[in-house]
PDB file of C-alpha atoms and ligand atoms in Angstrom:
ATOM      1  CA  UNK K   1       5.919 108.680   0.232  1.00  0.00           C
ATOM      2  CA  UNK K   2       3.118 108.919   2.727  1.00  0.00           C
ATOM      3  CA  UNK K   3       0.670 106.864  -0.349  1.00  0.00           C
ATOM      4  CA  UNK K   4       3.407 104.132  -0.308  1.00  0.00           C
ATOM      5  CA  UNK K   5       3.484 103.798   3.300  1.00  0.00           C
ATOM      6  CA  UNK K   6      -0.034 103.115   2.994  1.00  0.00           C
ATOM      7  CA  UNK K   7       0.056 100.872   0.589  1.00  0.00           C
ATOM      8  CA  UNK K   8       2.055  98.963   2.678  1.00  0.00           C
ATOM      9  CA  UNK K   9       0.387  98.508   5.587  1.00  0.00           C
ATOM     10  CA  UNK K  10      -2.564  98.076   3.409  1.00  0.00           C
ATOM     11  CA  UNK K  11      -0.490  95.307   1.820  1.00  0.00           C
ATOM     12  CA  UNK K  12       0.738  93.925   5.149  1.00  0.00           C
ATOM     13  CA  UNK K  13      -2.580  93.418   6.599  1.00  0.00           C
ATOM     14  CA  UNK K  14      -4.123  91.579   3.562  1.00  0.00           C
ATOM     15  CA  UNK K  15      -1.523  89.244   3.319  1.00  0.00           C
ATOM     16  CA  UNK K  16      -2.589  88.408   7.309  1.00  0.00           C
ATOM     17  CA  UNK K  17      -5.704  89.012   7.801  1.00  0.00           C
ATOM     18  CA  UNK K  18      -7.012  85.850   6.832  1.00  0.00           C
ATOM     19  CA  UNK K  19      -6.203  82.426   8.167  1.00  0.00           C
ATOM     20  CA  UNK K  20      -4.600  80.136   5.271  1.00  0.00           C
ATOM     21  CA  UNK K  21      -4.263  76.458   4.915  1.00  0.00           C
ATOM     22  CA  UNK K  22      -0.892  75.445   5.554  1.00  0.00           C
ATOM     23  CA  UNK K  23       0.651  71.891   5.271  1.00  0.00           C
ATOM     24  CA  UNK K  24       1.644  69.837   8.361  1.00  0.00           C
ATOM     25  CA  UNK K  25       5.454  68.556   8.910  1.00  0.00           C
ATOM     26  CA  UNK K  26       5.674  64.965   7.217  1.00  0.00           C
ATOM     27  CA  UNK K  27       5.588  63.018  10.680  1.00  0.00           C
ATOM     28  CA  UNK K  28       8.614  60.798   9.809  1.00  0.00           C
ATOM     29  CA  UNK K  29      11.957  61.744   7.466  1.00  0.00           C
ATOM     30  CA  UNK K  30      11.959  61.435   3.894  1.00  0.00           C
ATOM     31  CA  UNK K  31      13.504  57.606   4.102  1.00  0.00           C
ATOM     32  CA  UNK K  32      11.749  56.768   6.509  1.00  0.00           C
ATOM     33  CA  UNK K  33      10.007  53.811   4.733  1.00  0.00           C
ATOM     34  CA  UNK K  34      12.806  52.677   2.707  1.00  0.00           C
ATOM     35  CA  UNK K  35      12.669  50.213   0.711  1.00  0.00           C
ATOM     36  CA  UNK K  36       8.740  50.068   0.540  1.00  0.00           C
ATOM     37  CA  UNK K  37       8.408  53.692  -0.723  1.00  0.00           C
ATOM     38  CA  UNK K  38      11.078  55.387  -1.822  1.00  0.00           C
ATOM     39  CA  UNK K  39      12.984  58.873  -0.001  1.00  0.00           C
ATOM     40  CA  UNK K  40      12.805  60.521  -3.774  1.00  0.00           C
ATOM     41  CA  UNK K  41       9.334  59.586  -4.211  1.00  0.00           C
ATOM     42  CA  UNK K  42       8.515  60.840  -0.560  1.00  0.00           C
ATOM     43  CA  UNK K  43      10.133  63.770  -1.394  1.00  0.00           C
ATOM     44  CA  UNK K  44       8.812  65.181  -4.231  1.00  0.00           C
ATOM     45  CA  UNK K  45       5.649  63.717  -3.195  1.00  0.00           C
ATOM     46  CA  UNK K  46       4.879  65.954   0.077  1.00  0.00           C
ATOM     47  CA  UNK K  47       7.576  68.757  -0.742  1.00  0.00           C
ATOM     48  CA  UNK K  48       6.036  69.182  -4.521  1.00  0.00           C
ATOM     49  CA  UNK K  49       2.682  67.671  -5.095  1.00  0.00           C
ATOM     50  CA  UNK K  50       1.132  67.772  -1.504  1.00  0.00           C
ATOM     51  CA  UNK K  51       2.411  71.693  -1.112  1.00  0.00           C
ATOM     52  CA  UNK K  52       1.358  72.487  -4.860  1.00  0.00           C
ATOM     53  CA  UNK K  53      -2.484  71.491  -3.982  1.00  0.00           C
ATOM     54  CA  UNK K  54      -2.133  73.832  -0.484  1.00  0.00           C
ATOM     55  CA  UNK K  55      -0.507  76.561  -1.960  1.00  0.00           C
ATOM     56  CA  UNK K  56      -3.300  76.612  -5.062  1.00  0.00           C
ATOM     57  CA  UNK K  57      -5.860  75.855  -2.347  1.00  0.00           C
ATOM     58  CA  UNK K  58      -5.298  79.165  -1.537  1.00  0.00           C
ATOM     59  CA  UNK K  59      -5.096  81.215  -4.027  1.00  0.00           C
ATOM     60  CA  UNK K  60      -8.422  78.951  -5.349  1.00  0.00           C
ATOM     61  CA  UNK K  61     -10.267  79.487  -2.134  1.00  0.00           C
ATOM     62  CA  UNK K  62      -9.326  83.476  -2.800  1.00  0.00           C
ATOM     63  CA  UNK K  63     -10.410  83.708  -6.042  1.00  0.00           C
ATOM     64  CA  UNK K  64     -14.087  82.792  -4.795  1.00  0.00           C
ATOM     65  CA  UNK K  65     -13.714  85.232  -1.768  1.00  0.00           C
ATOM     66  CA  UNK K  66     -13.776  82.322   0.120  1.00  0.00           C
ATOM     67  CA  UNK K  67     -10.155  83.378   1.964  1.00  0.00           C
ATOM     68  CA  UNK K  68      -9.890  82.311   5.794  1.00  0.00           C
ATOM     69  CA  UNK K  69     -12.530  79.856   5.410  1.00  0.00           C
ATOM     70  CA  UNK K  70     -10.273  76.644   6.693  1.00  0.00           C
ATOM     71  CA  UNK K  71     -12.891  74.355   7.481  1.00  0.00           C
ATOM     72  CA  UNK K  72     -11.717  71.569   5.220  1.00  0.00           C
ATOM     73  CA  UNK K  73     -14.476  69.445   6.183  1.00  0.00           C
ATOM     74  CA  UNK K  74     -17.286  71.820   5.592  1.00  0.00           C
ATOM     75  CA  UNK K  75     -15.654  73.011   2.097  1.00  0.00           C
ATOM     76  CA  UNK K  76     -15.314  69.330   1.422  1.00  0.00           C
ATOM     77  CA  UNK K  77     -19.026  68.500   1.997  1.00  0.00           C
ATOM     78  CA  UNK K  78     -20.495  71.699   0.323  1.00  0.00           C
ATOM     79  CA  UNK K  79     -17.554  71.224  -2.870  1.00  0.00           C
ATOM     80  CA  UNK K  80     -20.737  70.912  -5.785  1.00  0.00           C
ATOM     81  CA  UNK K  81     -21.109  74.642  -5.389  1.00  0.00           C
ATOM     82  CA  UNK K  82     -17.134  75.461  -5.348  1.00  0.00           C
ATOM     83  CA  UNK K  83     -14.856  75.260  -8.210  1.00  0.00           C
ATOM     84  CA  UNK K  84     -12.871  72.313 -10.182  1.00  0.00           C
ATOM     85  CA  UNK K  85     -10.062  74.513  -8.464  1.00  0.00           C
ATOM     86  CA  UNK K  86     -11.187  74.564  -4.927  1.00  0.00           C
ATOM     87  CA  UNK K  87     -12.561  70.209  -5.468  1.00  0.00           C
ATOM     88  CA  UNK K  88      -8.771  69.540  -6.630  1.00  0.00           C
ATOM     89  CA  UNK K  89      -6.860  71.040  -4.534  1.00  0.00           C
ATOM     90  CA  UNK K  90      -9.364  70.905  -1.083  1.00  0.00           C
ATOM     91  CA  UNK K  91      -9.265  66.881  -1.753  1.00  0.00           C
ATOM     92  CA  UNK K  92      -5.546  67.297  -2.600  1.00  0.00           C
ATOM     93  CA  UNK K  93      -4.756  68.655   0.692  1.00  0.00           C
ATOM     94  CA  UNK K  94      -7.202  66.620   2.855  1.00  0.00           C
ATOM     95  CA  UNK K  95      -6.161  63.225   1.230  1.00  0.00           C
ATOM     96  CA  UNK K  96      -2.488  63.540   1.592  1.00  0.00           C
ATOM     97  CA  UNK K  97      -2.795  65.019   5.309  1.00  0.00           C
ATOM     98  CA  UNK K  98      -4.779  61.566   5.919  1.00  0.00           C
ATOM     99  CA  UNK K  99      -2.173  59.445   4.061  1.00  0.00           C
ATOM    100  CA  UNK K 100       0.521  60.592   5.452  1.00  0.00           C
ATOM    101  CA  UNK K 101      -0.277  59.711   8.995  1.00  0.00           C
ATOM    102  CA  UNK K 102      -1.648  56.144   7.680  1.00  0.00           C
ATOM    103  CA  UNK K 103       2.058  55.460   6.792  1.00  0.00           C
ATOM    104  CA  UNK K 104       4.455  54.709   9.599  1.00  0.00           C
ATOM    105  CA  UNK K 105       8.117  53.315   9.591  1.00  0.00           C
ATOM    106  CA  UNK K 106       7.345  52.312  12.994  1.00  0.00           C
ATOM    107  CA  UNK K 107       6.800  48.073  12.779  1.00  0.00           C
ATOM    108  CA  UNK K 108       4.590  47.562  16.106  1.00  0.00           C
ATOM    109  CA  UNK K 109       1.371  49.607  15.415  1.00  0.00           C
ATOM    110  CA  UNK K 110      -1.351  47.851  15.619  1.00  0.00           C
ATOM    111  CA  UNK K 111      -5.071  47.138  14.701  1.00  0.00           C
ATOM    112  CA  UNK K 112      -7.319  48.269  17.704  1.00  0.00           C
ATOM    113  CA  UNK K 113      -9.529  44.617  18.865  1.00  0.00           C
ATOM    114  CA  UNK K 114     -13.086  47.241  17.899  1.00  0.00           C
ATOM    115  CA  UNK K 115     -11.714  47.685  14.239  1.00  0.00           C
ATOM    116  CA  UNK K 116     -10.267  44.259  13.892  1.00  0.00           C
ATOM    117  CA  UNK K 117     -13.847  42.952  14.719  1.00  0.00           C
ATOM    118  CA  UNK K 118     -15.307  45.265  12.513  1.00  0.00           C
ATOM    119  CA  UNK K 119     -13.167  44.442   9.640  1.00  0.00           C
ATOM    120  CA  UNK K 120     -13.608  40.377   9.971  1.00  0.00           C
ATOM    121  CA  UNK K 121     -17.492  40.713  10.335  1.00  0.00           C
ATOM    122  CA  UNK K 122     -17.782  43.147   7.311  1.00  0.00           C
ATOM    123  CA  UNK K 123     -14.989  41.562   5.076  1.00  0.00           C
ATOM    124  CA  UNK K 124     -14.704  37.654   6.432  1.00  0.00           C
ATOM    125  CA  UNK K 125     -10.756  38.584   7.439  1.00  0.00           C
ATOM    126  CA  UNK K 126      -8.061  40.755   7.437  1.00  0.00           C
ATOM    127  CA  UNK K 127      -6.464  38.837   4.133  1.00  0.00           C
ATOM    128  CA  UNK K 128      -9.917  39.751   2.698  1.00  0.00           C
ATOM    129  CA  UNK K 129      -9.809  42.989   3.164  1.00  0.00           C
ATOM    130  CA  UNK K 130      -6.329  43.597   1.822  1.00  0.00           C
ATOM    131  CA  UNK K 131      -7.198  41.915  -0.681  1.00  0.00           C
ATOM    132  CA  UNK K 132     -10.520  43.909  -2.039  1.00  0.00           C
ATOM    133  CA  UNK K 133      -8.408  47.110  -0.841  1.00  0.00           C
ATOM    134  CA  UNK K 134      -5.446  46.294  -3.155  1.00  0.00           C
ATOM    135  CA  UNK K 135      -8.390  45.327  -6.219  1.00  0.00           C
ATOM    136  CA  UNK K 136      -9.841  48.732  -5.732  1.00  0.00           C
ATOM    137  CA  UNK K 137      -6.856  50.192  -5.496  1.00  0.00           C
ATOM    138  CA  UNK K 138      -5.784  48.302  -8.609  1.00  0.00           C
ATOM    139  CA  UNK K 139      -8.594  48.904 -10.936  1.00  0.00           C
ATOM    140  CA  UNK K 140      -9.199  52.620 -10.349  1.00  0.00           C
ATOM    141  CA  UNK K 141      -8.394  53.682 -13.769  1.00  0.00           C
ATOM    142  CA  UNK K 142      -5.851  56.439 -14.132  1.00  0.00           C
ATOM    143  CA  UNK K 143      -5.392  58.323 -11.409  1.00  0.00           C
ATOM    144  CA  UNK K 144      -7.185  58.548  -7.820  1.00  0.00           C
ATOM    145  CA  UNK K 145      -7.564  56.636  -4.394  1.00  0.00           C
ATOM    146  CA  UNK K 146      -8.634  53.610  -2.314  1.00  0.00           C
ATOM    147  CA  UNK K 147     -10.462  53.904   0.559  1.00  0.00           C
ATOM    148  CA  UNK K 148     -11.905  52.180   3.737  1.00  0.00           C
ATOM    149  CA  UNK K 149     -14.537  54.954   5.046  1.00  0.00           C
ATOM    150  CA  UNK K 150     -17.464  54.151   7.758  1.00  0.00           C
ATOM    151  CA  UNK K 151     -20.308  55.119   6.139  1.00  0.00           C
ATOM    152  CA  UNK K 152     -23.321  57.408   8.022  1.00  0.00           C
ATOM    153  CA  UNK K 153     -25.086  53.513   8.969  1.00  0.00           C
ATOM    154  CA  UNK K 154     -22.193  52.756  11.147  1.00  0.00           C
ATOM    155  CA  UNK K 155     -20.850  50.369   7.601  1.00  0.00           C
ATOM    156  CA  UNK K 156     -17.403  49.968   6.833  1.00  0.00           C
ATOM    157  CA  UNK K 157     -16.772  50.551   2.907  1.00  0.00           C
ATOM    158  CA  UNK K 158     -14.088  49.887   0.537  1.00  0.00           C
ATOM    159  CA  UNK K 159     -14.254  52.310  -2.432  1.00  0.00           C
ATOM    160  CA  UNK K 160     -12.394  53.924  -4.852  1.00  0.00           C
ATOM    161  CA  UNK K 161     -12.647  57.584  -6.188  1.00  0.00           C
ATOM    162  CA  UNK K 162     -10.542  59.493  -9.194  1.00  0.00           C
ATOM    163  CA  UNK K 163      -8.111  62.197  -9.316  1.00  0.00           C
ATOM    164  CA  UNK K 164      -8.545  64.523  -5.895  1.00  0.00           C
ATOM    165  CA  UNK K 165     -12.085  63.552  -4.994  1.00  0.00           C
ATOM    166  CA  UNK K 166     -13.113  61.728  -1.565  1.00  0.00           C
ATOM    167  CA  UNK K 167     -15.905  60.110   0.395  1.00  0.00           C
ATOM    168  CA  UNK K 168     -16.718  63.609   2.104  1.00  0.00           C
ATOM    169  CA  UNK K 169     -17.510  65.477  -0.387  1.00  0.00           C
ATOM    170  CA  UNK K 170     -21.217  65.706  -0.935  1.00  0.00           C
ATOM    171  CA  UNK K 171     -21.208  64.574  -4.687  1.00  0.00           C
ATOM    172  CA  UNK K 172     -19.059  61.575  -3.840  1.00  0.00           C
ATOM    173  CA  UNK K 173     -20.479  57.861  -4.968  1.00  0.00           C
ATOM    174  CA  UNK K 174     -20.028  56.341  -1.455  1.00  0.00           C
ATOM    175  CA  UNK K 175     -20.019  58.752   1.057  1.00  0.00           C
ATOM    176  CA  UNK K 176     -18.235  58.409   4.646  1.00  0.00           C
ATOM    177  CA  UNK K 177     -15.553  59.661   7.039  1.00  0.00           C
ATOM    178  CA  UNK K 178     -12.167  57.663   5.795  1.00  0.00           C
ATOM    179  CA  UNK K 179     -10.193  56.117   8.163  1.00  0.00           C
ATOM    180  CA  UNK K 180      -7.716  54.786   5.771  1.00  0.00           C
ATOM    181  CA  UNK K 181      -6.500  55.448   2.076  1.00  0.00           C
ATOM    182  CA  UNK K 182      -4.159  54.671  -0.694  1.00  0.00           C
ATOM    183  CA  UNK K 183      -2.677  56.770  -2.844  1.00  0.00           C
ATOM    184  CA  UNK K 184      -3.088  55.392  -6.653  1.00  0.00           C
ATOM    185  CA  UNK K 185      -1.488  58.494  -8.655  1.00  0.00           C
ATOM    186  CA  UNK K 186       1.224  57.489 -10.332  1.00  0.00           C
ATOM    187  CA  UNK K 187       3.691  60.457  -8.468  1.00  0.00           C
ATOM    188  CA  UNK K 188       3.069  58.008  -5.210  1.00  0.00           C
ATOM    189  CA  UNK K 189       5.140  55.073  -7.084  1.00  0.00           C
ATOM    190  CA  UNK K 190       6.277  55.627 -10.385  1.00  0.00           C
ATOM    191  CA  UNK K 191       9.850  56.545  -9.685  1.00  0.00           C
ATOM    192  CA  UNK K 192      10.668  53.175  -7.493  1.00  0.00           C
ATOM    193  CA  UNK K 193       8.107  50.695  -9.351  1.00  0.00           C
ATOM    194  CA  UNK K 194       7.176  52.421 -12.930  1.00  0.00           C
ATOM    195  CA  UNK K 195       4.162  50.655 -14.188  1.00  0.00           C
ATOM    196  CA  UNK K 196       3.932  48.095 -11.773  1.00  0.00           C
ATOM    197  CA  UNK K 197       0.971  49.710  -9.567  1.00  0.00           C
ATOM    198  CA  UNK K 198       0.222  46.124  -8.398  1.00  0.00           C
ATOM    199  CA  UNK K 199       4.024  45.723  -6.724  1.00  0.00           C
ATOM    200  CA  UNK K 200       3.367  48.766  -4.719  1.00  0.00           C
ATOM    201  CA  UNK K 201       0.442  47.863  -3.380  1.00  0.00           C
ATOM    202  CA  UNK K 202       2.071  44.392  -1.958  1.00  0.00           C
ATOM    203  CA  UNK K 203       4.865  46.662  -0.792  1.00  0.00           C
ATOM    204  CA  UNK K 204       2.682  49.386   1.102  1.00  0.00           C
ATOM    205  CA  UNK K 205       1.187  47.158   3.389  1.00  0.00           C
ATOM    206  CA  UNK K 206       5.145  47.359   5.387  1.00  0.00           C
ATOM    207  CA  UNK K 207       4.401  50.972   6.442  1.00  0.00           C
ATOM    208  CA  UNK K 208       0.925  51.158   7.366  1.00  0.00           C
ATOM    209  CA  UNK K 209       0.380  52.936  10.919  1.00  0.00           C
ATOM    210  CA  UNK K 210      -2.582  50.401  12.417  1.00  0.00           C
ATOM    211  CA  UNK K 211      -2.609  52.729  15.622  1.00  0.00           C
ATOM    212  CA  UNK K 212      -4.033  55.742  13.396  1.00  0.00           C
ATOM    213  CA  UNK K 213      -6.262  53.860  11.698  1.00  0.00           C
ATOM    214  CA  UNK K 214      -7.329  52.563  14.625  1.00  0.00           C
ATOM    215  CA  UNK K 215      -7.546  55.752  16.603  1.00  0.00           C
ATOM    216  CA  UNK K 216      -9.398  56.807  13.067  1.00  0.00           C
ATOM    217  CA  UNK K 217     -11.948  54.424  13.719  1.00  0.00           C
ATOM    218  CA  UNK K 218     -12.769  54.962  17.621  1.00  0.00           C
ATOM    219  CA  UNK K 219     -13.433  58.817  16.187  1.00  0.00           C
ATOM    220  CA  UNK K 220     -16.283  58.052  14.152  1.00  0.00           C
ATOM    221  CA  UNK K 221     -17.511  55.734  17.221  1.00  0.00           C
ATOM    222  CA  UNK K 222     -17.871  58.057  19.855  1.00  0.00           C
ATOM    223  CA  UNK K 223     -21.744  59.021  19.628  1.00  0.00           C
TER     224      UNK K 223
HETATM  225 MN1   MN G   1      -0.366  61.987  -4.166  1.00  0.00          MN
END
């Protein structure tokens, strides 16, 4: 009796002694950006996918004794020396926190007159950069994500990168702090638009919050 009390509290205080990740409320309802992405698609998309890559980020970062470490940046820009584990599901986490809040039923957000600048004197216009956003978006083969980052020189960057990866960790091709992203993984569409990635990326422009982005931007400006 007394050894299984023990074990018990021993138990207890494992379970809490260590800060976990743990996955923010979706900031708008399921439907919320009906008809340009689906309520089933949002669904299973946060409730499944985005908590899958938490919930494994977890048990990953545990595996490496890495438990209550939940600096996501820092594990994001050291992830050469982690596991294909901790790179999945770290980039998992981070990029659907960040695309989440770049998505917005909410019609009147708008592009901040500092990143609307910096967009048409990097890109020529806004039409131009939709337009090399939706072709990187577009010819990422398989599965992975579009990006706008600002790069360490101040530069903004359209990119692309597969599967979980992103532009802050240290291997990445292009690195940078994203202010923006698209998700290109087939779970993000399939179920409303099948094999028709290029309809979803007309469509997702509805539901982008400009505000964030924008606020996204001013971060990496302050000095
Ligand atoms: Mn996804």
């Amino acid at each position: 009796m007394k050894t299984a009390l023990k074990f018990m509290v021993f138990a207890l205080i494992s379970s809490s002694a260590f800060a976990q990740f743990t996955q923010a409320p979706l900031p708008y309802a399921y439907d919320a950006l009906e008809p340009f992405v689906d309520a089933q698609t949002m669904e299973i998309h946060y409730s499944k996918h985005h908590a899958g890559y938490v919930n494994n980020l977890n048990k990953a970062l545990k595996e490496v004794g890495l438990e209550g470490n939940t600096d996501l940046n820092a594990i994001l820009g050291n992830i050469s020396k982690y596991s294909t584990a901790v790179r999945n599901n770290a980039g998992g986490h981070y990029n659907h926190t960040l695309f989440w809040n770049v998505l917005t039923p909410n019609k009147d957000t708008k592009l901040s007159a500092d990143l609307a600048a910096a967009i048409e004197t990097t890109f020529g216009s806004m039409e131009a950069f939709k337009t090399q956003m939706v072709q990187a978006a577009a010819t990422r083969f398989g599965s992975g994500w579009a990006w706008l980052v600002v790069t360490p020189e101040n530069k903004l960057v359209i990119c692309s990168t597969p599967n979980q990866d992103n532009p802050l960790m240290d291997d990445a091709p292009v690195k940078g702090t994203p202010i923006f992203a698209i998700d290109v993984w087939e779970h993000a569409y399939y179920l409303k638009y099948q094999n028709k990635r290029g309809d979803y990326l007309q469509s997702i422009w509805s539901v982008i919050n400009w505000d964030e982005v924008s606020r996204l931007y001013a971060q990496t400006q302050v000095k």
